[in-house]
């Protein structure tokens, strides 16, 4: 079974600085998807960024980028120019491309605080 | 367009009562998922509907939990004889099709069982 591990329960960053959130996963599959979701206090899970495992190029969305290391099974999220609105829980998630397994497998999350 | 909606936003019930939680997916999305988010267990998959196929119920924790999806759209998650350990946030998500599409989440229902 696949597992996702986020080793940092909490992180803090100064406004305008850069922070990196870590995520590792375990799988025997070669094709899959990886996601970072943000969950503010409103509870709504918001997609931050998505990476297909077959793509070597790291995904980027504005201030958010990932460092995808397939051999190491690592998928870290870098937030540049941090803003107060970035404060939230961040969840790393894995999704298989095989069979009928459509569900996401989540890590335990990292709580990000942004200091003004 | 409108996102995934869930109702009620919050639900307080007494132990032993039945509850129904509702999810309205994004219009046109054929896949619908239920997840549970609790302090102790994190985010857990419960059930997955894809079109007219039989649902994937592999994540349901007990036979007190059931879900249905009517007309390929609205879904209801039912918890019978609620227990205190059922207290959690129940999240619904939908995607345009199956495995290859991003899931979009609703705001969740916070369930408290007294």
Coordinates of N, CA, C and O in Angstrom, one line a residue, chain B:
Chain B
X1 N -17.8 29.0 -12.3 CA -19.0 28.3 -12.0 C -19.0 27.9 -10.5 O -18.1 28.0 -9.8
X2 N -20.1 27.3 -10.1 CA -20.3 26.8 -8.7 C -19.4 25.7 -8.4 O -19.1 24.8 -9.2
X3 N -18.9 25.7 -7.2 CA -18.0 24.6 -6.7 C -18.8 23.5 -6.1 O -20.0 23.5 -6.2
X4 N -18.1 22.7 -5.4 CA -18.7 21.6 -4.6 C -19.4 22.2 -3.4 O -18.7 23.0 -2.7
X5 N -20.6 21.8 -3.1 CA -21.3 22.3 -1.9 C -21.6 21.2 -1.0 O -21.9 20.1 -1.5
X6 N -21.6 21.4 0.3 CA -22.0 20.4 1.3 C -23.0 21.0 2.3 O -22.9 22.2 2.6
X7 N -23.8 20.2 2.8 CA -24.7 20.6 3.8 C -25.0 19.4 4.8 O -25.0 18.3 4.4
X8 N -25.3 19.7 6.1 CA -25.1 21.0 6.7 C -23.6 21.4 6.8 O -22.8 20.5 6.7
X9 N -23.4 22.6 7.2 CA -22.0 23.0 7.5 C -21.5 22.4 8.8 O -20.3 22.0 8.9
X10 N -22.4 22.4 9.8 CA -22.1 21.8 11.1 C -23.3 21.0 11.5 O -24.4 21.3 11.2
X11 N -23.0 19.9 12.2 CA -24.1 19.0 12.7 C -23.7 18.5 14.1 O -22.6 17.9 14.3
X12 N -24.6 18.7 15.0 CA -24.4 18.1 16.4 C -25.5 17.1 16.6 O -26.7 17.4 16.3
X13 N -25.1 15.9 17.0 CA -26.1 14.9 17.2 C -25.8 14.1 18.5 O -24.7 14.3 19.1
X14 N -26.7 13.4 18.9 CA -26.5 12.5 20.1 C -26.1 11.1 19.7 O -26.6 10.6 18.7
X15 N -25.3 10.5 20.5 CA -24.9 9.2 20.3 C -26.1 8.3 20.1 O -27.1 8.3 20.8
X16 N -26.0 7.4 19.0 CA -27.0 6.5 18.7 C -28.0 7.0 17.6 O -28.7 6.2 17.1
X17 N -28.0 8.3 17.3 CA -28.8 8.8 16.3 C -28.2 8.6 14.9 O -27.0 8.4 14.8
X18 N -29.1 8.6 13.9 CA -28.6 8.6 12.5 C -28.4 10.0 12.0 O -29.2 10.9 12.3
X19 N -27.4 10.2 11.1 CA -27.2 11.4 10.4 C -27.1 11.3 8.9 O -26.6 10.2 8.5
X20 N -27.5 12.3 8.2 CA -27.3 12.3 6.7 C -26.5 13.5 6.3 O -26.9 14.6 6.7
X21 N -25.5 13.4 5.6 CA -24.7 14.5 5.1 C -24.8 14.5 3.6 O -24.7 13.5 2.9
X22 N -24.9 15.7 3.0 CA -25.2 15.9 1.6 C -24.1 16.5 0.9 O -23.4 17.4 1.4
X23 N -23.9 16.1 -0.4 CA -22.8 16.7 -1.2 C -23.4 16.9 -2.6 O -24.0 16.0 -3.2
X24 N -23.2 18.2 -3.1 CA -23.6 18.5 -4.4 C -22.3 18.8 -5.2 O -21.6 19.8 -5.0
X25 N -21.9 17.9 -6.2 CA -20.7 18.0 -6.9 C -20.8 19.1 -7.9 O -21.8 19.7 -8.2
X26 N -19.6 19.5 -8.5 CA -19.6 20.4 -9.6 C -20.4 19.8 -10.8 O -20.2 18.6 -11.1
X27 N -21.2 20.6 -11.4 CA -22.0 20.2 -12.5 C -21.2 19.5 -13.6 O -20.2 20.1 -14.0
X28 N -21.6 18.3 -14.0 CA -20.9 17.6 -15.1 C -19.8 16.7 -14.6 O -19.3 15.9 -15.4
X29 N -19.4 16.8 -13.3 CA -18.4 15.9 -12.8 C -19.0 14.5 -12.6 O -20.0 14.3 -11.9
X30 N -18.3 13.5 -13.1 CA -18.8 12.1 -13.0 C -18.3 11.4 -11.8 O -18.9 10.4 -11.4
X31 N -17.2 11.8 -11.3 CA -16.6 11.2 -10.1 C -16.8 11.9 -8.8 O -16.7 13.2 -8.8
X32 N -17.1 11.2 -7.8 CA -17.4 11.8 -6.5 C -16.8 11.0 -5.4 O -16.9 9.8 -5.4
X33 N -16.2 11.7 -4.4 CA -15.5 11.0 -3.3 C -15.9 11.6 -2.0 O -16.2 12.8 -1.8
X34 N -15.9 10.7 -1.0 CA -16.1 11.2 0.4 C -14.8 10.8 1.2 O -14.3 9.7 1.1
X35 N -14.4 11.8 2.0 CA -13.2 11.6 2.9 C -13.6 12.0 4.3 O -14.6 12.8 4.5
X36 N -12.9 11.5 5.3 CA -13.1 11.9 6.7 C -11.8 12.5 7.2 O -10.8 11.9 7.0
X37 N -12.0 13.6 7.9 CA -10.8 14.2 8.5 C -11.0 14.3 10.0 O -11.8 15.0 10.5
X38 N -10.1 13.6 10.7 CA -10.2 13.6 12.2 C -8.8 13.9 12.7 O -7.8 13.6 12.1
X39 N -8.8 14.3 14.0 CA -7.5 14.7 14.6 C -6.6 13.5 14.7 O -5.4 13.5 14.4
X40 N -7.1 12.4 15.0 CA -6.3 11.2 15.3 C -5.9 10.5 14.0 O -4.8 9.9 13.9
X41 N -6.7 10.5 13.0 CA -6.5 9.7 11.8 C -6.1 10.5 10.6 O -5.8 9.9 9.5
X42 N -6.2 11.8 10.7 CA -5.9 12.6 9.5 C -7.0 12.4 8.5 O -8.1 12.2 8.8
X43 N -6.6 12.5 7.2 CA -7.6 12.4 6.1 C -7.7 11.0 5.6 O -6.7 10.4 5.1
X44 N -8.9 10.5 5.6 CA -9.1 9.1 5.2 C -10.1 9.0 4.1 O -11.2 9.6 4.2
X45 N -9.9 8.2 3.1 CA -10.8 7.9 2.1 C -12.0 7.1 2.6 O -11.7 6.1 3.3
X46 N -13.2 7.4 2.2 CA -14.3 6.6 2.6 C -14.9 5.8 1.4 O -15.0 4.6 1.4
X47 N -15.4 6.5 0.4 CA -16.1 5.9 -0.7 C -15.9 6.7 -2.0 O -15.7 8.0 -1.9
X48 N -16.0 6.1 -3.2 CA -15.8 6.7 -4.5 C -16.8 6.2 -5.4 O -17.1 5.0 -5.6
X49 N -17.5 7.2 -6.1 CA -18.5 6.9 -7.1 C -17.9 7.4 -8.5 O -17.4 8.5 -8.6
X50 N -18.0 6.5 -9.5 CA -17.6 6.9 -10.8 C -18.7 6.5 -11.8 O -18.9 5.4 -12.1
X51 N -19.4 7.6 -12.3 CA -20.4 7.3 -13.3 C -21.4 6.3 -12.8 O -21.9 6.4 -11.6
X52 N -21.8 5.4 -13.6 CA -22.8 4.4 -13.3 C -22.1 3.1 -12.7 O -22.8 2.1 -12.5
X53 N -20.8 3.1 -12.5 CA -20.1 1.9 -12.0 C -20.5 1.7 -10.5 O -20.9 2.6 -9.8
X54 N -20.3 0.5 -10.1 CA -20.5 0.2 -8.7 C -19.5 1.0 -7.8 O -18.3 1.1 -8.2
X55 N -19.9 1.6 -6.7 CA -19.0 2.4 -6.0 C -17.9 1.6 -5.3 O -18.0 0.4 -5.0
X56 N -16.7 2.2 -5.1 CA -15.6 1.7 -4.3 C -15.8 2.0 -2.9 O -15.6 3.1 -2.5
X57 N -16.3 1.0 -2.1 CA -16.6 1.2 -0.7 C -15.5 0.8 0.2 O -15.7 0.7 1.5
X58 N -14.3 0.6 -0.3 CA -13.2 0.0 0.5 C -12.8 0.8 1.7 O -12.2 0.3 2.6
X59 N -13.1 2.1 1.8 CA -12.7 2.9 2.9 C -13.7 3.1 4.0 O -13.4 3.6 5.0
X60 N -14.9 2.6 3.8 CA -15.9 2.7 4.8 C -15.5 2.0 6.1 O -15.2 0.8 6.0
X61 N -15.5 2.6 7.3 CA -14.9 2.0 8.5 C -15.8 0.9 9.1 O -15.3 0.1 9.8
X62 N -17.1 1.0 8.9 CA -18.0 0.0 9.4 C -19.3 -0.1 8.6 O -19.5 0.8 7.8
X63 N -20.1 -1.1 8.9 CA -21.4 -1.2 8.2 C -22.4 -0.1 8.7 O -23.5 -0.1 8.1
X64 N -22.0 0.7 9.6 CA -22.9 1.8 10.0 C -22.8 2.9 9.0 O -23.7 3.8 9.0
X65 N -21.8 2.9 8.1 CA -21.6 3.9 7.1 C -22.1 3.4 5.8 O -21.8 2.3 5.4
X66 N -22.9 4.3 5.1 CA -23.3 4.0 3.7 C -23.4 5.3 3.0 O -23.5 6.4 3.5
X67 N -23.4 5.2 1.7 CA -23.6 6.3 0.8 C -24.3 6.0 -0.5 O -24.2 4.8 -0.9
X68 N -25.0 6.9 -1.0 CA -25.6 6.7 -2.3 C -25.4 8.0 -3.1 O -25.2 9.1 -2.6
X69 N -25.6 7.8 -4.4 CA -25.5 8.9 -5.3 C -26.7 8.8 -6.3 O -26.7 7.8 -7.1
X70 N -27.5 9.7 -6.3 CA -28.8 9.6 -7.1 C -28.6 10.4 -8.4 O -28.1 11.6 -8.4
X71 N -29.0 9.8 -9.5 CA -29.0 10.4 -10.8 C -27.6 10.9 -11.2 O -27.4 11.8 -12.0
X72 N -26.6 10.3 -10.7 CA -25.2 10.6 -11.0 C -24.8 12.0 -10.6 O -23.8 12.5 -11.0
X73 N -25.5 12.6 -9.6 CA -25.2 13.9 -9.2 C -25.0 13.9 -7.6 O -24.0 13.5 -7.1
X74 N -26.1 14.3 -7.0 CA -26.0 14.5 -5.5 C -25.7 13.2 -4.8 O -26.2 12.2 -5.2
X75 N -24.9 13.3 -3.7 CA -24.6 12.2 -2.9 C -25.0 12.4 -1.5 O -24.9 13.5 -1.0
X76 N -25.4 11.4 -0.8 CA -25.7 11.4 0.6 C -24.9 10.4 1.4 O -24.9 9.2 1.0
X77 N -24.2 10.8 2.4 CA -23.5 9.9 3.3 C -24.3 9.7 4.5 O -24.7 10.7 5.2
X78 N -24.6 8.5 4.9 CA -25.4 8.2 6.0 C -24.6 7.5 7.1 O -23.9 6.5 6.7
X79 N -24.7 7.9 8.3 CA -24.1 7.3 9.4 C -25.2 6.8 10.4 O -25.9 7.7 10.9
X80 N -25.3 5.6 10.6 CA -26.3 5.0 11.5 C -25.8 4.8 12.9 O -24.6 4.5 13.0
X81 N -26.6 5.0 13.9 CA -26.2 4.7 15.3 C -24.9 5.4 15.6 O -23.9 4.7 16.0
X82 N -24.8 6.7 15.4 CA -23.5 7.4 15.6 C -22.8 7.1 16.9 O -23.5 7.0 17.9
X83 N -21.5 7.1 16.8 CA -20.7 7.0 18.0 C -19.8 8.2 18.1 O -19.6 8.9 17.2
X84 N -19.2 8.4 19.3 CA -18.4 9.6 19.5 C -17.2 9.6 18.6 O -16.8 10.7 18.2
X85 N -16.7 8.4 18.3 CA -15.5 8.4 17.4 C -15.8 8.8 16.0 O -14.9 8.9 15.1
X86 N -17.1 8.9 15.7 CA -17.5 9.4 14.3 C -17.4 10.9 14.2 O -17.4 11.5 13.1
X87 N -17.1 11.6 15.3 CA -16.9 13.0 15.2 C -15.7 13.4 14.4 O -14.6 12.9 14.6
X88 N -15.9 14.2 13.4 CA -14.9 14.5 12.4 C -15.5 15.5 11.4 O -16.6 15.9 11.5
X89 N -14.6 16.0 10.5 CA -15.1 16.7 9.3 C -15.2 15.8 8.2 O -14.2 15.0 7.9
X90 N -16.3 15.8 7.5 CA -16.6 14.9 6.4 C -16.5 15.8 5.1 O -17.2 16.7 4.9
X91 N -15.5 15.5 4.3 CA -15.2 16.2 3.0 C -15.7 15.5 1.8 O -15.5 14.2 1.7
X92 N -16.3 16.2 0.9 CA -16.7 15.6 -0.4 C -15.9 16.3 -1.5 O -15.5 17.5 -1.4
X93 N -15.5 15.5 -2.5 CA -14.8 16.1 -3.6 C -15.4 15.5 -4.9 O -15.9 14.4 -4.9
X94 N -15.2 16.2 -6.0 CA -15.6 15.7 -7.3 C -14.5 16.0 -8.3 O -13.7 16.9 -8.1
X95 N -14.5 15.2 -9.4 CA -13.6 15.4 -10.5 C -14.3 15.1 -11.8 O -15.4 14.4 -11.8
X96 N -13.8 15.7 -12.9 CA -14.5 15.6 -14.2 C -14.7 14.2 -14.6 O -15.7 13.9 -15.3
X97 N -13.7 13.4 -14.4 CA -13.9 12.0 -14.7 C -13.3 11.1 -13.7 O -13.5 11.4 -12.5
X98 N -12.5 10.2 -14.0 CA -12.0 9.3 -13.0 C -10.6 9.6 -12.6 O -10.3 10.6 -12.1
X99 N -9.7 8.7 -12.8 CA -8.4 8.7 -12.2 C -7.5 9.8 -12.7 O -6.6 10.2 -11.9
X100 N -7.8 10.4 -13.8 CA -6.8 11.3 -14.4 C -7.2 12.8 -14.1 O -6.5 13.7 -14.6
X101 N -8.2 13.0 -13.3 CA -8.6 14.4 -13.1 C -8.3 14.9 -11.7 O -8.4 14.1 -10.7
X102 N -8.1 16.1 -11.5 CA -7.9 16.7 -10.2 C -9.2 16.7 -9.5 O -10.3 17.0 -10.0
X103 N -9.2 16.5 -8.2 CA -10.3 16.5 -7.3 C -10.5 17.9 -6.7 O -9.6 18.5 -6.2
X104 N -11.7 18.4 -6.7 CA -12.1 19.6 -6.1 C -13.0 19.4 -4.9 O -14.0 18.7 -5.0
X105 N -12.6 20.0 -3.8 CA -13.3 19.7 -2.5 C -14.3 20.8 -2.2 O -14.3 21.9 -2.5
X106 N -15.3 20.3 -1.4 CA -16.3 21.1 -0.8 C -15.8 21.6 0.6 O -14.7 21.2 1.0
X107 N -16.5 22.4 1.3 CA -16.1 23.0 2.5 C -16.2 22.1 3.7 O -15.8 22.4 4.8
X108 N -16.9 20.9 3.5 CA -17.0 19.9 4.5 C -18.1 20.1 5.5 O -18.7 21.2 5.6
X109 N -18.5 19.1 6.2 CA -19.5 19.1 7.3 C -18.8 18.7 8.5 O -18.2 17.6 8.6
X110 N -18.8 19.5 9.5 CA -18.2 19.2 10.8 C -19.3 18.5 11.7 O -20.3 19.0 12.0
X111 N -19.0 17.2 12.0 CA -20.0 16.4 12.8 C -19.5 16.2 14.2 O -18.3 15.8 14.4
X112 N -20.3 16.5 15.1 CA -20.0 16.3 16.6 C -21.0 15.4 17.2 O -22.2 15.7 17.1
X113 N -20.6 14.3 17.7 CA -21.4 13.3 18.3 C -21.3 13.4 19.8 O -20.2 13.2 20.3
X114 N -22.3 13.8 20.5 CA -22.2 14.0 22.0 C -22.5 12.7 22.7 O -23.3 11.9 22.2

